[in-house]
Amino acid sequence: MTRPPTAAQRRVIDAADPVTGRLRGTQPQLAALVRRGLAFRHPRPPHDHFLTPAGHRIRETAAPEPPGSAAPPADSGVFTARVGGEEHPPQTGPARRREVHSAWQGLLELRRMTNTDGATDRPCGWERAHLVQAAALALEAAGHRPAGSDSGGYRVRATPQPEAVAVHEPDADALRACAGTLEGAGWQVGEYTEPRTRARYLLASPRRA
């Protein structure tokens, strides 16, 4: 289990810009956060430091309770976007919306950091290695409704095709809205018909340029 940040590191994380994750602190503090994977140093001047997605998740969690106080059981601490159809989905509400927003902003910073030209309008290497989660995060962050275990909404699924995911949504208008969101997030999207069921679905791939 990864040990929690120190009190000083936690103060730096909590003071980060709520949208961009930009950090302020001493160089030793920032370097320690980088070593732990909670922050990164931007490769271009002025070389500011920003929270990574893991750092954003720490920021969105409550600070540790004092010794001896009662605290709720901790979850895994790993953010997972809604792909739709989960048996035990996370609770909805303001806390979930903040968590999704934070994860999306962290992903944009990851794009800025890892795309060679610093572009944030197209997916990065992490997204190509985590296609389903990346597409689901783009949809959930834009406010689309994920499917419940037995209800309508989007479902993002892996496909046999390299670098492509399928997005299913029974409502035609909602399906087109999902396509618009993914295109705006830097994905190439096509609409197809499933041969057996005749249901329409999307096939989406990260855009490279």
GROMACS .gro file of C-alpha atoms in nm:
model
  209
    1MET     CA    1   0.000   0.000   0.000
    2THR     CA    2   0.135   0.345  -0.090
    3ARG     CA    3   0.196   0.553   0.221
    4PRO     CA    4  -0.005   0.877   0.242
    5PRO     CA    5   0.164   1.213   0.182
    6THR     CA    6   0.316   1.392   0.477
    7ALA     CA    7   0.129   1.680   0.639
    8ALA     CA    8   0.348   1.932   0.458
    9GLN     CA    9   0.298   1.758   0.125
   10ARG     CA   10  -0.076   1.741   0.189
   11ARG     CA   11  -0.087   2.118   0.246
   12VAL     CA   12   0.086   2.175  -0.088
   13ILE     CA   13  -0.156   1.940  -0.263
   14ASP     CA   14  -0.462   2.097  -0.099
   15ALA     CA   15  -0.342   2.445  -0.203
   16ALA     CA   16  -0.315   2.345  -0.572
   17ASP     CA   17  -0.522   2.533  -0.826
   18PRO     CA   18  -0.859   2.353  -0.825
   19VAL     CA   19  -0.884   2.341  -1.204
   20THR     CA   20  -0.531   2.320  -1.345
   21GLY     CA   21  -0.363   2.151  -1.048
   22ARG     CA   22  -0.080   2.406  -1.054
   23LEU     CA   23   0.132   2.378  -0.740
   24ARG     CA   24   0.319   2.622  -0.519
   25GLY     CA   25   0.580   2.505  -0.270
   26THR     CA   26   0.948   2.474  -0.197
   27GLN     CA   27   1.165   2.291  -0.447
   28PRO     CA   28   1.226   1.999  -0.205
   29GLN     CA   29   0.849   1.966  -0.148
   30LEU     CA   30   0.773   1.972  -0.520
   31ALA     CA   31   1.055   1.729  -0.599
   32ALA     CA   32   0.924   1.488  -0.335
   33LEU     CA   33   0.576   1.498  -0.491
   34VAL     CA   34   0.727   1.429  -0.833
   35ARG     CA   35   0.916   1.127  -0.698
   36ARG     CA   36   0.593   0.988  -0.557
   37GLY     CA   37   0.407   1.034  -0.885
   38LEU     CA   38   0.171   1.296  -0.742
   39ALA     CA   39   0.311   1.586  -0.944
   40PHE     CA   40   0.509   1.654  -1.259
   41ARG     CA   41   0.739   1.935  -1.370
   42HIS     CA   42   0.627   2.092  -1.695
   43PRO     CA   43   0.901   2.049  -1.959
   44ARG     CA   44   0.865   2.403  -2.092
   45PRO     CA   45   0.947   2.732  -1.917
   46PRO     CA   46   0.864   2.846  -1.658
   47HIS     CA   47   0.873   2.475  -1.560
   48ASP     CA   48   0.583   2.496  -1.315
   49HIS     CA   49   0.470   2.190  -1.125
   50PHE     CA   50   0.121   2.037  -1.162
   51LEU     CA   51  -0.072   1.756  -0.999
   52THR     CA   52  -0.084   1.427  -1.185
   53PRO     CA   53  -0.419   1.238  -1.198
   54ALA     CA   54  -0.305   1.055  -0.882
   55GLY     CA   55  -0.234   1.390  -0.717
   56HIS     CA   56  -0.578   1.518  -0.814
   57ARG     CA   57  -0.734   1.211  -0.653
   58ILE     CA   58  -0.544   1.279  -0.330
   59ARG     CA   59  -0.668   1.638  -0.336
   60GLU     CA   60  -1.028   1.524  -0.372
   61THR     CA   61  -1.010   1.290  -0.072
   62ALA     CA   62  -1.067   1.401   0.283
   63ALA     CA   63  -0.762   1.468   0.498
   64PRO     CA   64  -0.673   1.187   0.742
   65GLU     CA   65  -0.865   1.185   1.069
   66PRO     CA   66  -0.673   1.254   1.390
   67PRO     CA   67  -0.560   0.944   1.584
   68GLY     CA   68  -0.840   0.787   1.783
   69SER     CA   69  -1.123   0.937   1.578
   70ALA     CA   70  -1.368   0.728   1.386
   71ALA     CA   71  -1.321   0.722   1.010
   72PRO     CA   72  -1.513   0.543   0.735
   73PRO     CA   73  -1.343   0.252   0.564
   74ALA     CA   74  -1.111   0.366   0.286
   75ASP     CA   75  -1.172   0.257  -0.070
   76SER     CA   76  -0.902   0.164  -0.317
   77GLY     CA   77  -0.829   0.531  -0.384
   78VAL     CA   78  -0.815   0.465  -0.758
   79PHE     CA   79  -1.044   0.672  -0.977
   80THR     CA   80  -1.237   0.475  -1.238
   81ALA     CA   81  -1.452   0.639  -1.501
   82ARG     CA   82  -1.803   0.500  -1.555
   83VAL     CA   83  -1.798   0.269  -1.859
   84GLY     CA   84  -2.168   0.188  -1.815
   85GLY     CA   85  -2.341  -0.125  -1.693
   86GLU     CA   86  -2.139  -0.167  -1.372
   87GLU     CA   87  -2.288  -0.399  -1.114
   88HIS     CA   88  -2.178  -0.172  -0.828
   89PRO     CA   89  -2.142   0.181  -0.971
   90PRO     CA   90  -2.005   0.467  -0.759
   91GLN     CA   91  -2.252   0.699  -0.593
   92THR     CA   92  -2.367   0.997  -0.795
   93GLY     CA   93  -2.377   1.351  -0.663
   94PRO     CA   94  -2.157   1.658  -0.620
   95ALA     CA   95  -1.860   1.462  -0.484
   96ARG     CA   96  -1.858   1.234  -0.789
   97ARG     CA   97  -1.887   1.531  -1.025
   98ARG     CA   98  -1.589   1.699  -0.856
   99GLU     CA   99  -1.389   1.378  -0.881
  100VAL     CA  100  -1.469   1.340  -1.252
  101HIS     CA  101  -1.386   1.705  -1.321
  102SER     CA  102  -1.056   1.670  -1.138
  103ALA     CA  103  -0.968   1.353  -1.328
  104TRP     CA  104  -1.047   1.518  -1.662
  105GLN     CA  105  -0.835   1.824  -1.579
  106GLY     CA  106  -0.554   1.593  -1.474
  107LEU     CA  107  -0.581   1.411  -1.805
  108LEU     CA  108  -0.558   1.739  -1.996
  109GLU     CA  109  -0.240   1.820  -1.805
  110LEU     CA  110  -0.108   1.475  -1.890
  111ARG     CA  111  -0.174   1.550  -2.256
  112ARG     CA  112   0.008   1.881  -2.226
  113MET     CA  113   0.301   1.711  -2.060
  114THR     CA  114   0.337   1.405  -2.285
  115ASN     CA  115   0.226   1.516  -2.631
  116THR     CA  116   0.540   1.635  -2.807
  117ASP     CA  117   0.386   1.969  -2.905
  118GLY     CA  118   0.204   2.016  -2.574
  119ALA     CA  119  -0.136   1.984  -2.743
  120THR     CA  120  -0.437   1.915  -2.521
  121ASP     CA  121  -0.688   1.869  -2.804
  122ARG     CA  122  -0.590   1.513  -2.887
  123PRO     CA  123  -0.532   1.197  -2.680
  124CYS     CA  124  -0.194   1.107  -2.534
  125GLY     CA  125  -0.010   0.779  -2.493
  126TRP     CA  126  -0.184   0.691  -2.166
  127GLU     CA  127  -0.522   0.713  -2.338
  128ARG     CA  128  -0.406   0.486  -2.621
  129ALA     CA  129  -0.305   0.229  -2.360
  130HIS     CA  130  -0.635   0.267  -2.167
  131LEU     CA  131  -0.888   0.316  -2.446
  132VAL     CA  132  -1.206   0.221  -2.261
  133GLN     CA  133  -1.126   0.428  -1.952
  134ALA     CA  134  -1.014   0.728  -2.161
  135ALA     CA  135  -1.328   0.733  -2.375
  136ALA     CA  136  -1.550   0.677  -2.071
  137LEU     CA  137  -1.385   0.965  -1.886
  138ALA     CA  138  -1.445   1.201  -2.179
  139LEU     CA  139  -1.813   1.103  -2.183
  140GLU     CA  140  -1.867   1.116  -1.808
  141ALA     CA  141  -1.683   1.448  -1.776
  142ALA     CA  142  -1.914   1.595  -2.043
  143GLY     CA  143  -2.220   1.492  -1.844
  144HIS     CA  144  -2.345   1.197  -2.046
  145ARG     CA  145  -2.543   0.937  -1.851
  146PRO     CA  146  -2.374   0.598  -1.811
  147ALA     CA  147  -2.595   0.291  -1.828
  148GLY     CA  148  -2.703   0.126  -1.507
  149SER     CA  149  -2.706  -0.250  -1.467
  150ASP     CA  150  -3.052  -0.260  -1.625
  151SER     CA  151  -3.113   0.093  -1.756
  152GLY     CA  152  -3.037   0.301  -2.062
  153GLY     CA  153  -2.728   0.515  -2.106
  154TYR     CA  154  -2.388   0.482  -2.270
  155ARG     CA  155  -2.171   0.172  -2.250
  156VAL     CA  156  -1.806   0.181  -2.360
  157ARG     CA  157  -1.657  -0.153  -2.457
  158ALA     CA  158  -1.330  -0.285  -2.598
  159THR     CA  159  -1.323  -0.417  -2.954
  160PRO     CA  160  -1.098  -0.657  -3.146
  161GLN     CA  161  -0.980  -0.364  -3.357
  162PRO     CA  162  -0.654  -0.197  -3.249
  163GLU     CA  163  -0.698   0.145  -3.088
  164ALA     CA  164  -1.077   0.141  -3.111
  165VAL     CA  165  -1.362   0.124  -2.863
  166ALA     CA  166  -1.733   0.075  -2.921
  167VAL     CA  167  -1.988   0.306  -2.761
  168HIS     CA  168  -2.343   0.176  -2.731
  169GLU     CA  169  -2.638   0.400  -2.645
  170PRO     CA  170  -2.998   0.293  -2.723
  171ASP     CA  171  -3.121   0.650  -2.764
  172ALA     CA  172  -3.027   0.778  -3.111
  173ASP     CA  173  -3.000   1.143  -3.009
  174ALA     CA  174  -2.787   1.054  -2.708
  175LEU     CA  175  -2.563   0.839  -2.930
  176ARG     CA  176  -2.504   1.133  -3.165
  177ALA     CA  177  -2.432   1.355  -2.864
  178CYS     CA  178  -2.171   1.103  -2.746
  179ALA     CA  179  -2.013   1.117  -3.092
  180GLY     CA  180  -1.989   1.495  -3.072
  181THR     CA  181  -1.827   1.481  -2.729
  182LEU     CA  182  -1.566   1.228  -2.836
  183GLU     CA  183  -1.485   1.422  -3.153
  184GLY     CA  184  -1.439   1.736  -2.943
  185ALA     CA  185  -1.208   1.539  -2.712
  186GLY     CA  186  -0.982   1.440  -3.001
  187TRP     CA  187  -1.128   1.106  -3.112
  188GLN     CA  188  -1.215   0.994  -3.463
  189VAL     CA  189  -1.571   0.862  -3.455
  190GLY     CA  190  -1.786   0.666  -3.699
  191GLU     CA  191  -2.142   0.537  -3.660
  192TYR     CA  192  -2.218   0.178  -3.760
  193THR     CA  193  -2.497  -0.079  -3.748
  194GLU     CA  194  -2.464  -0.408  -3.563
  195PRO     CA  195  -2.544  -0.678  -3.824
  196ARG     CA  196  -2.749  -0.906  -3.602
  197THR     CA  197  -2.946  -0.660  -3.388
  198ARG     CA  198  -2.943  -0.365  -3.631
  199ALA     CA  199  -2.858  -0.143  -3.335
  200ARG     CA  200  -2.650   0.165  -3.407
  201TYR     CA  201  -2.321   0.213  -3.223
  202LEU     CA  202  -2.005   0.423  -3.240
  203LEU     CA  203  -1.653   0.312  -3.317
  204ALA     CA  204  -1.403   0.561  -3.177
  205SER     CA  205  -1.024   0.584  -3.207
  206PRO     CA  206  -0.780   0.841  -3.064
  207ARG     CA  207  -0.681   1.100  -3.323
  208ARG     CA  208  -0.308   1.123  -3.388
  209ALA     CA  209  -0.286   1.465  -3.551
   0.00000   0.00000   0.00000
